[in-house]
Amino acid sequence: MRLFAALLPPPASLDELAGAIEPHLGGWPGLRWLPRENWHVTLAFYGEVPEQVLPGLRVRLARAASRYEPMTFAFAGTGAFPSARRGRVFWCGLSGPRDPLSRLADSLAAAGRRAGVQMGEPKRFRPHLTLARARADVDVRELVAVLDAFAGTPWEVTEIHLVRSHLGAHVRYETLESWPLGRRAPGPGARRDRGGGRSRERGSGGSGERGSGGSTAEGG
Ligand code: 2AM
């Protein structure tokens, strides 16, 4: 199954972001906007993961999450990968404490490797929420400039999520489990098979993920 670890920002913050981009949705024919229900901030991409790796991955993700305290972020500005002049992925950025979030992302990648996930080469983590993708380069410098001043209300990151991608004409994301930041993992003797997390369904419709064929390493 195709998996990644992500932040799922609160609805009020997504509302603000949706309001900011709404006036621009019709003006960029080269961009394919992701449906809002698919919006997330990827922390670690695991790709195809064999079923038998999942229990170990869950335990390690729980442990990694427990080692970080909640952090506060806000959506701020936009940009594009690989560049605003040749945009393929148009995104919204995050302002807040970069270091702990990067370390959390590194820990989640390490959790995957230790659990036996075949991960690609480590890449510099650039926190973002993908808003649109393009099949060909789109010069989005004007859009980036217009949205430069966008700054959302700060929100607290209190948990991480393990998400499964269901690819197809309409990509659907399903949250398999969520773990709070900063809560100690269960000690010896406690049941560890679920990793101390919480399962939740988050089915959603709509298209927007990189297809399996066209998948590239994360831009940037
Ligand atoms: P993106 O938002 O930067 O595009 C689910 O597929 C998430 O994992 C996407 O949001 C995407 O991040 C990220 N992703 C998809 N394919 C990837 C890859 N090959 N390498 C790294 N991240 C990837």
Coordinates of C-alpha atoms and ligand atoms in Angstrom, one line a residue:
M1 CA 0.0 0.0 0.0
R2 CA 1.1 3.5 -0.7
L3 CA 1.7 5.5 2.5
F4 CA 3.0 8.8 3.8
A5 CA 3.1 10.7 7.1
A6 CA 1.5 14.1 7.2
L7 CA 0.1 17.0 9.1
L8 CA -3.6 17.6 8.6
P9 CA -4.1 21.3 9.4
P10 CA -7.4 22.4 11.1
P11 CA -10.4 23.2 9.0
A12 CA -10.4 26.9 10.0
S13 CA -6.9 27.3 8.6
L14 CA -7.8 25.5 5.4
D15 CA -10.8 27.8 5.1
E16 CA -8.5 30.8 5.2
L17 CA -6.2 29.4 2.6
A18 CA -9.2 28.4 0.4
G19 CA -10.5 32.0 0.7
A20 CA -7.1 33.4 -0.3
I21 CA -6.7 31.3 -3.5
E22 CA -10.4 31.3 -4.5
P23 CA -10.1 34.5 -6.6
H24 CA -7.3 32.9 -8.7
L25 CA -8.8 29.5 -9.4
G26 CA -10.1 30.3 -12.8
G27 CA -7.1 32.3 -14.0
W28 CA -4.6 29.6 -14.4
P29 CA -5.6 27.0 -17.0
G30 CA -2.3 25.2 -16.7
L31 CA -2.8 24.4 -13.0
R32 CA -4.9 21.5 -11.7
W33 CA -6.1 22.5 -8.3
L34 CA -6.2 19.8 -5.7
P35 CA -9.6 19.2 -4.0
R36 CA -9.5 20.7 -0.5
E37 CA -10.3 17.4 1.1
N38 CA -7.0 16.2 -0.1
W39 CA -4.9 19.0 1.4
H40 CA -2.2 18.0 3.7
V41 CA 1.5 18.7 4.6
T42 CA 3.6 15.7 3.8
L43 CA 6.3 15.0 6.4
A44 CA 7.7 11.7 5.1
F45 CA 6.8 9.8 1.9
Y46 CA 7.0 6.0 2.2
G47 CA 5.8 5.0 -1.2
E48 CA 4.7 1.3 -1.6
V49 CA 4.9 -0.4 1.7
P50 CA 4.4 -4.2 2.1
E51 CA 1.6 -5.1 4.5
Q52 CA 3.9 -6.9 6.9
V53 CA 5.9 -3.7 7.5
L54 CA 2.9 -1.8 8.8
P55 CA 2.8 -3.0 12.4
G56 CA 6.5 -2.1 13.0
L57 CA 6.0 1.2 11.2
R58 CA 3.1 2.1 13.5
V59 CA 5.1 1.4 16.6
R60 CA 8.0 3.5 15.4
L61 CA 5.8 6.4 14.3
A62 CA 4.2 6.4 17.7
R63 CA 7.6 6.5 19.4
A64 CA 8.9 9.3 17.1
A65 CA 5.8 11.4 17.7
S66 CA 6.1 11.0 21.5
R67 CA 9.5 12.6 21.3
Y68 CA 8.3 16.0 20.0
E69 CA 6.3 18.7 21.7
P70 CA 3.4 20.4 19.9
M71 CA 4.5 23.3 17.7
T72 CA 2.7 26.3 16.3
F73 CA 2.6 27.1 12.5
A74 CA 0.8 29.4 10.2
F75 CA 0.3 29.3 6.4
A76 CA 2.3 32.0 4.8
G77 CA 3.1 32.9 1.2
T78 CA 3.2 30.6 -1.8
G79 CA 5.8 29.2 -4.1
A80 CA 6.4 26.5 -6.7
F81 CA 8.7 23.6 -7.4
P82 CA 11.1 23.5 -9.0
S83 CA 10.7 27.3 -9.4
A84 CA 8.0 29.9 -9.7
R85 CA 9.1 30.5 -13.4
R86 CA 8.8 26.8 -14.3
G87 CA 6.2 25.7 -11.8
R88 CA 5.0 22.1 -11.7
V89 CA 3.9 22.1 -8.0
F90 CA 2.3 25.2 -6.7
W91 CA 2.2 25.3 -2.9
C92 CA 1.5 27.3 0.2
G93 CA 4.4 27.7 2.7
L94 CA 4.4 27.4 6.5
S95 CA 5.9 29.9 9.0
G96 CA 7.0 28.7 12.4
P97 CA 9.8 26.8 14.0
R98 CA 11.6 25.1 11.1
D99 CA 14.1 23.1 13.1
P100 CA 11.7 21.0 15.2
L101 CA 9.5 20.3 12.2
S102 CA 12.5 19.3 10.1
R103 CA 13.7 17.0 12.9
L104 CA 10.2 15.5 13.2
A105 CA 10.2 14.9 9.5
D106 CA 13.7 13.3 9.7
S107 CA 12.5 11.1 12.6
L108 CA 9.5 9.9 10.6
A109 CA 11.7 9.1 7.7
A110 CA 14.1 7.2 10.0
A111 CA 11.1 5.4 11.5
G112 CA 10.2 4.2 8.0
R113 CA 13.7 3.0 7.3
R114 CA 14.0 1.2 10.6
A115 CA 10.7 -0.5 10.0
G116 CA 12.0 -1.8 6.7
V117 CA 10.5 0.7 4.2
Q118 CA 12.6 1.1 1.1
M119 CA 12.9 4.9 1.2
G120 CA 14.5 7.0 -1.6
E121 CA 17.5 9.2 -1.0
P122 CA 17.0 11.7 1.8
K123 CA 16.0 15.1 0.6
R124 CA 16.0 18.5 2.2
F125 CA 12.6 18.9 3.9
R126 CA 10.7 21.8 2.6
P127 CA 7.4 22.1 4.5
H128 CA 4.5 23.0 2.1
L129 CA 0.9 22.2 1.3
T130 CA 0.5 21.4 -2.4
L131 CA -2.4 23.4 -3.9
A132 CA -2.0 22.6 -7.6
R133 CA 0.0 20.6 -10.0
A134 CA 0.9 21.2 -13.6
R135 CA 1.6 18.8 -16.5
A136 CA 3.9 21.4 -18.1
D137 CA 5.9 24.3 -16.7
V138 CA 3.7 27.2 -15.7
D139 CA 5.2 30.6 -14.9
V140 CA 3.4 31.3 -11.6
R141 CA 5.6 34.3 -10.5
E142 CA 2.6 36.7 -10.8
L143 CA 0.5 34.4 -8.6
V144 CA 3.2 33.9 -6.1
A145 CA 3.7 37.7 -5.9
V146 CA 0.0 38.3 -5.4
L147 CA -0.2 35.8 -2.6
D148 CA 3.1 36.8 -1.0
A149 CA 1.3 38.7 1.7
F150 CA -1.0 35.9 2.6
A151 CA -0.6 34.9 6.3
G152 CA -3.0 32.7 8.0
T153 CA -3.9 32.4 11.7
P154 CA -1.4 30.3 13.6
W155 CA -2.5 26.7 14.5
E156 CA -1.0 24.2 16.8
V157 CA 0.4 20.9 15.4
T158 CA -0.6 18.4 18.0
E159 CA -0.5 15.1 16.1
I160 CA 0.8 13.3 13.0
H161 CA -1.0 11.0 10.7
L162 CA -0.2 7.9 8.7
V163 CA -2.1 8.3 5.5
R164 CA -2.8 5.8 2.7
S165 CA -3.2 7.0 -0.9
H166 CA -5.7 5.2 -3.1
L167 CA -4.6 6.1 -6.6
G168 CA -7.0 6.2 -9.5
A169 CA -8.9 8.8 -11.6
H170 CA -9.9 10.3 -8.2
V171 CA -7.1 10.0 -5.6
R172 CA -8.5 9.3 -2.2
Y173 CA -6.5 9.7 1.1
E174 CA -7.4 7.5 4.1
T175 CA -6.0 8.2 7.5
L176 CA -4.9 4.9 8.9
E177 CA -3.8 6.1 12.3
S178 CA -2.9 9.3 14.2
W179 CA -0.5 9.9 17.1
P180 CA -0.2 12.8 19.4
L181 CA 3.0 14.7 19.7
G182 CA 4.6 14.7 23.1
R183 CA 2.8 11.8 24.7
R184 CA 5.0 9.1 26.0
A185 CA 4.8 5.8 24.1
P186 CA 3.4 2.9 26.2
G187 CA 5.9 1.4 28.5
P188 CA 7.0 -2.2 28.7
G189 CA 4.0 -4.5 29.4
A190 CA 1.6 -2.2 27.6
R191 CA 0.2 -3.3 24.3
R192 CA 2.4 -2.0 21.6
D193 CA 1.0 -3.6 18.5
R194 CA -1.1 -0.6 17.6
G195 CA 1.7 1.8 18.7
G196 CA -0.6 3.7 21.1
G197 CA -2.3 5.6 18.2
R198 CA -5.8 6.2 17.2
S199 CA -7.4 4.9 14.0
R200 CA -9.6 7.2 11.9
E201 CA -11.3 7.0 8.5
R202 CA -10.7 10.0 6.3
G203 CA -11.9 9.0 3.0
S204 CA -12.2 11.8 0.4
G205 CA -12.9 12.1 -3.2
G206 CA -11.1 14.1 -5.9
S207 CA -8.0 13.9 -7.9
G208 CA -4.7 15.5 -7.5
E209 CA -1.9 13.2 -6.5
R210 CA 1.1 12.5 -8.7
G211 CA 0.1 9.4 -10.5
S212 CA 2.1 6.3 -9.9
G213 CA 3.6 6.6 -13.4
G214 CA 4.5 10.3 -13.3
S215 CA 5.8 10.2 -9.7
T216 CA 8.9 12.2 -9.2
A217 CA 10.9 12.9 -6.1
E218 CA 9.5 15.8 -4.2
G219 CA 10.2 19.1 -5.8
G220 CA 12.8 21.4 -4.3
Ligands
2AM1 P1 3.7 17.0 -2.4 O1 2.6 17.6 -1.7 O2 5.0 17.7 -2.3 O3 3.4 16.7 -3.8 C1 1.1 11.9 -1.1 O4 1.5 11.4 -2.4 C2 2.1 13.0 -0.8 O5 3.4 12.5 -0.8 C3 2.0 14.2 -1.7 O6 1.5 15.3 -1.1 C4 3.4 14.4 -2.2 O7 3.9 15.6 -1.7 C5 4.2 13.3 -1.5 N1 4.9 12.5 -2.6 C6 4.3 11.9 -3.6 N2 5.3 11.3 -4.3 C7 6.4 11.5 -3.7 C8 7.8 11.2 -4.0 N3 8.1 10.4 -5.1 N4 8.7 11.6 -3.2 C9 8.4 12.4 -2.2 N5 7.2 12.8 -1.8 C10 6.2 12.4 -2.6

